mmCIF file of C-alpha atoms in Angstrom:
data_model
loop_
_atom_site.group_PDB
_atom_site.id
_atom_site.type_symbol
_atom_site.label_atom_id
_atom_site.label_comp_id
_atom_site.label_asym_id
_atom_site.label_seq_id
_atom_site.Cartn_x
_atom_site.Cartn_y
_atom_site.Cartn_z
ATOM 1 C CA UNK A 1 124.390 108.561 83.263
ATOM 2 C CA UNK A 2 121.828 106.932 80.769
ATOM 3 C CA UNK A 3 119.765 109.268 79.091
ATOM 4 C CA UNK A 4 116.574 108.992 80.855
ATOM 5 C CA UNK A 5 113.238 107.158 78.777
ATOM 6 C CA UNK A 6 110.734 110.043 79.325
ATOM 7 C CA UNK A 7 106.768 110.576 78.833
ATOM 8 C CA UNK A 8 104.790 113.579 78.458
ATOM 9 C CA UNK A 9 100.892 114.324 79.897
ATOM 10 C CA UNK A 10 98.829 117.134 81.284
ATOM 11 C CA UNK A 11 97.111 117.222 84.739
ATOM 12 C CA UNK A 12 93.847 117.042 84.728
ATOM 13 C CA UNK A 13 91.095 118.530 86.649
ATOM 14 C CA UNK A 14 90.898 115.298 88.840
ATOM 15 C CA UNK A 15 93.774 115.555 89.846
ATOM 16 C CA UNK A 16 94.139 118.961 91.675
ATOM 17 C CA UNK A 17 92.893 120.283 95.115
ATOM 18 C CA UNK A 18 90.496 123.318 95.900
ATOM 19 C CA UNK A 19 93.701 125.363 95.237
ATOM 20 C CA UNK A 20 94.369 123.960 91.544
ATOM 21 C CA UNK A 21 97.886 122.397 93.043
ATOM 22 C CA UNK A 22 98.210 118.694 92.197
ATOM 23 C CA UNK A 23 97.013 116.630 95.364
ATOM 24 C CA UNK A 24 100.694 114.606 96.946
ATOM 25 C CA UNK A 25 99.075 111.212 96.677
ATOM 26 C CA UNK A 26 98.356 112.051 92.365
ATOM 27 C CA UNK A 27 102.568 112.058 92.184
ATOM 28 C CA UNK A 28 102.819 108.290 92.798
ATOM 29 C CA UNK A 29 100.126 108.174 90.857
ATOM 30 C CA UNK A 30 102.191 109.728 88.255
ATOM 31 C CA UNK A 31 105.011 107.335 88.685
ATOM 32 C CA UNK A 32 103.198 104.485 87.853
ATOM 33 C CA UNK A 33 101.881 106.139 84.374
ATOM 34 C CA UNK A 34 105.684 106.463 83.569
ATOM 35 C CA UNK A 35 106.459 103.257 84.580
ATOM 36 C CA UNK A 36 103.669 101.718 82.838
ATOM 37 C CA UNK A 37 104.662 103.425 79.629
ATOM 38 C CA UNK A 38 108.293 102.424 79.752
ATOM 39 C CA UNK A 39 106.684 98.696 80.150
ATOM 40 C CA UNK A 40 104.595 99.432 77.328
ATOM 41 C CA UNK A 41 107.622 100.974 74.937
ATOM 42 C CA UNK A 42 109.734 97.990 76.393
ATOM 43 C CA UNK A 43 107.071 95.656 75.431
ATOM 44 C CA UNK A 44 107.107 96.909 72.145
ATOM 45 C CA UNK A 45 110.286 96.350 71.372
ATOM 46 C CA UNK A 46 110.320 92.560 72.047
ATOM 47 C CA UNK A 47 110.896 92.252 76.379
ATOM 48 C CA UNK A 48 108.147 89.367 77.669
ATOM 49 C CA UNK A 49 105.608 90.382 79.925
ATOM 50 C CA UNK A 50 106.517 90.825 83.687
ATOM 51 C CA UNK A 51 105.097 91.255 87.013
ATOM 52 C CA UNK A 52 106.769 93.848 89.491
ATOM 53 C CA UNK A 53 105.576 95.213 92.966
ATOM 54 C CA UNK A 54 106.323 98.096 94.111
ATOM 55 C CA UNK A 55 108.403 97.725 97.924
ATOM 56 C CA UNK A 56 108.938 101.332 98.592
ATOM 57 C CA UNK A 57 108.560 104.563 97.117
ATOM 58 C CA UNK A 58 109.290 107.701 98.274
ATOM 59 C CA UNK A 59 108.301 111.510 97.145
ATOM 60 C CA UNK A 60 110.803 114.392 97.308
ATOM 61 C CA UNK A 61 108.027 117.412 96.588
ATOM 62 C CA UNK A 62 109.724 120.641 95.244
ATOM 63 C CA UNK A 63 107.563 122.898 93.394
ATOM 64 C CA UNK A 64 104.249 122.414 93.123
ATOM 65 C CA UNK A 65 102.398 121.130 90.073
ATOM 66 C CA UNK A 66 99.030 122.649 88.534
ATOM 67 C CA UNK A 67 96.399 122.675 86.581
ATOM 68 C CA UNK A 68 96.593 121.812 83.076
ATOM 69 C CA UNK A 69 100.484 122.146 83.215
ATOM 70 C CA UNK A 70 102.264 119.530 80.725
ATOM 71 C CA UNK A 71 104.320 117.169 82.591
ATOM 72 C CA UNK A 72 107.529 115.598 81.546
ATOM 73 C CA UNK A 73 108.471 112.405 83.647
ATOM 74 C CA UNK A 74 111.897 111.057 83.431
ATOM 75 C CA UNK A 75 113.059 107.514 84.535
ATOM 76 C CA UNK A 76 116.219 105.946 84.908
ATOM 77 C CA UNK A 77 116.966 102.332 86.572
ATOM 78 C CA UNK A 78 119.229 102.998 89.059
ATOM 79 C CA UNK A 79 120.154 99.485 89.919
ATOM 80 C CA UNK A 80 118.832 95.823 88.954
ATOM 81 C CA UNK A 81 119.609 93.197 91.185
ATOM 82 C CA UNK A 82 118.446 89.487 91.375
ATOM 83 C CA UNK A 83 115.129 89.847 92.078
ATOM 84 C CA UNK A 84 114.395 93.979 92.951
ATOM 85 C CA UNK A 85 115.236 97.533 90.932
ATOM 86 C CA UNK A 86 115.808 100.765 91.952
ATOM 87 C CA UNK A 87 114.278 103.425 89.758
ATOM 88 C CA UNK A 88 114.378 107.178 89.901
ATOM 89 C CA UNK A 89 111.733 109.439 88.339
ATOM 90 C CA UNK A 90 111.745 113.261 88.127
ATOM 91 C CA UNK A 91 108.459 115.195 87.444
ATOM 92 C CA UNK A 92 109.455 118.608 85.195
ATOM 93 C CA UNK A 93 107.208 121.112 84.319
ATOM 94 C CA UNK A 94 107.029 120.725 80.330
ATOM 95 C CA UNK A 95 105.088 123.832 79.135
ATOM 96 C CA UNK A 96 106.447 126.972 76.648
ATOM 97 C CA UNK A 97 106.962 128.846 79.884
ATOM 98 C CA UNK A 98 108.968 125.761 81.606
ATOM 99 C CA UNK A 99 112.678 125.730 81.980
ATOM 100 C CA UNK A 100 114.566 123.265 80.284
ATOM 101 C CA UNK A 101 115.184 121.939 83.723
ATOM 102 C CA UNK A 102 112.118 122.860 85.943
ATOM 103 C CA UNK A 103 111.802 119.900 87.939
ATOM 104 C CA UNK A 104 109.062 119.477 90.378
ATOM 105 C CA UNK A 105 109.370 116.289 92.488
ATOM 106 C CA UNK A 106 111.978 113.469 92.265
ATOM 107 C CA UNK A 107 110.461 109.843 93.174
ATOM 108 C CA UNK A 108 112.409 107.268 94.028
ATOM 109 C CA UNK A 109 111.390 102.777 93.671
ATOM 110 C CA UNK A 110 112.403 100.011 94.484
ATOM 111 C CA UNK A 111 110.154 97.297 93.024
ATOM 112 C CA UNK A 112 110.344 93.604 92.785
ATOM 113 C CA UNK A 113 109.825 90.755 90.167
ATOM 114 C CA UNK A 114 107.369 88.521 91.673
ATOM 115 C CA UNK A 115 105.603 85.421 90.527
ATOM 116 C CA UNK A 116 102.263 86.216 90.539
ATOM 117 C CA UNK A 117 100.630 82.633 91.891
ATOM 118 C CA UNK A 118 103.121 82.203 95.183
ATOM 119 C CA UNK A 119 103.199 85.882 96.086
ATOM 120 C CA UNK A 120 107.254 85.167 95.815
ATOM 121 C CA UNK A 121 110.566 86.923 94.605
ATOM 122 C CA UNK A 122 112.062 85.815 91.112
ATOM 123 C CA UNK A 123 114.745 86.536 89.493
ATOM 124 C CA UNK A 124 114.610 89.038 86.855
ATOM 125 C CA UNK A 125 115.400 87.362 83.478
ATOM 126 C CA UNK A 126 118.183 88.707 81.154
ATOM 127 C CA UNK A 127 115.826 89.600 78.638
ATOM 128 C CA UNK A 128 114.764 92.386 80.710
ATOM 129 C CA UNK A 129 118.202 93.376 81.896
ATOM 130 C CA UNK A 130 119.021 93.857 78.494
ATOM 131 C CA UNK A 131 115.457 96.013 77.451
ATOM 132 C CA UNK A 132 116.029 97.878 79.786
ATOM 133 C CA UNK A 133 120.276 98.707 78.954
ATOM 134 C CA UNK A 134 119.609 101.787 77.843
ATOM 135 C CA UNK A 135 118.239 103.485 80.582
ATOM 136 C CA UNK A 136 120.311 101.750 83.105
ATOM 137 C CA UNK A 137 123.062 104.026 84.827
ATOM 138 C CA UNK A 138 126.016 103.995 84.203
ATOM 139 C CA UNK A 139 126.937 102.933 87.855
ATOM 140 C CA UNK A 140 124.341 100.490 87.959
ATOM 141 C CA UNK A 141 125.563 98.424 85.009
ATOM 142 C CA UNK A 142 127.842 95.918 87.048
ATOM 143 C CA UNK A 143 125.527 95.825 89.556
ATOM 144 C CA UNK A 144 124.227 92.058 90.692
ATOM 145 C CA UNK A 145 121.966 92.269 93.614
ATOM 146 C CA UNK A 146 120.446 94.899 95.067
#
């Protein structure tokens, strides 16, 4: 499998309940900084700007999260197809008393390239296929539609 593009951040008082556990609905939450930074980092390196909606997502909670822990969210494409992805995330606890793998919550998307006027699917362009090779897995690389 790909090595996974990953992003670091603490939780923040906002973000917890009266018991200083991370509140469920702050985990997609977390997702979509992830996501939004692998956009970013893909951005960066030259991949055009591009609309995606999430379809489904879906939260496997494990351990719980708290506060002021530092984070570590991994993401690897799973699939690309014509016009959708499937991406899995895993939330690990990050801090000098974290294990190496102390994973918290796995998250799974599908999301879809959309034009942004008619509401309707497109087809994702190569030039994203190919920014985002490197975190692809390996099993996903022939993939065509998903």
């Amino acid at each position: 499998m790909a090595d996974p593009f990953s992003h670091r951040f603490r939780v923040r008082y906002s973000e917890v309940d009266p018991q200083a556990v991370v509140f469920n609905s702050r985990y997609l939450e977390y997702a979509d900084v992830v996501v939004s930074e692998f956009f970013r980092a893909r951005r960066a390196e030259g991949m055009p700007d591009i609309e995606f909606h999430i379809r489904k997502a879906e939260v496997d909670y494990l351990r719980p999260i708290r506060l002021e822990e530092l984070v570590e969210g991994r993401l690897t494409v799973l699939r690309i197809g014509n016009s959708s992805m499937q991406m899995r995330m895993e939330l690990h606890g990050a801090g000098e008393t974290s294990g190496e793998n102390d994973l918290r919550a796995e998250i799974a998307l599908v999301q879809v390239h959309i034009d942004l006027d008619s509401g309707e699917p497109r087809r994702i362009p190569d030039t994203v296929r190919q920014a985002f090779g490197p975190y692809i897995a390996e099993t996903a690389k022939e993939t065509v539609d998903v």
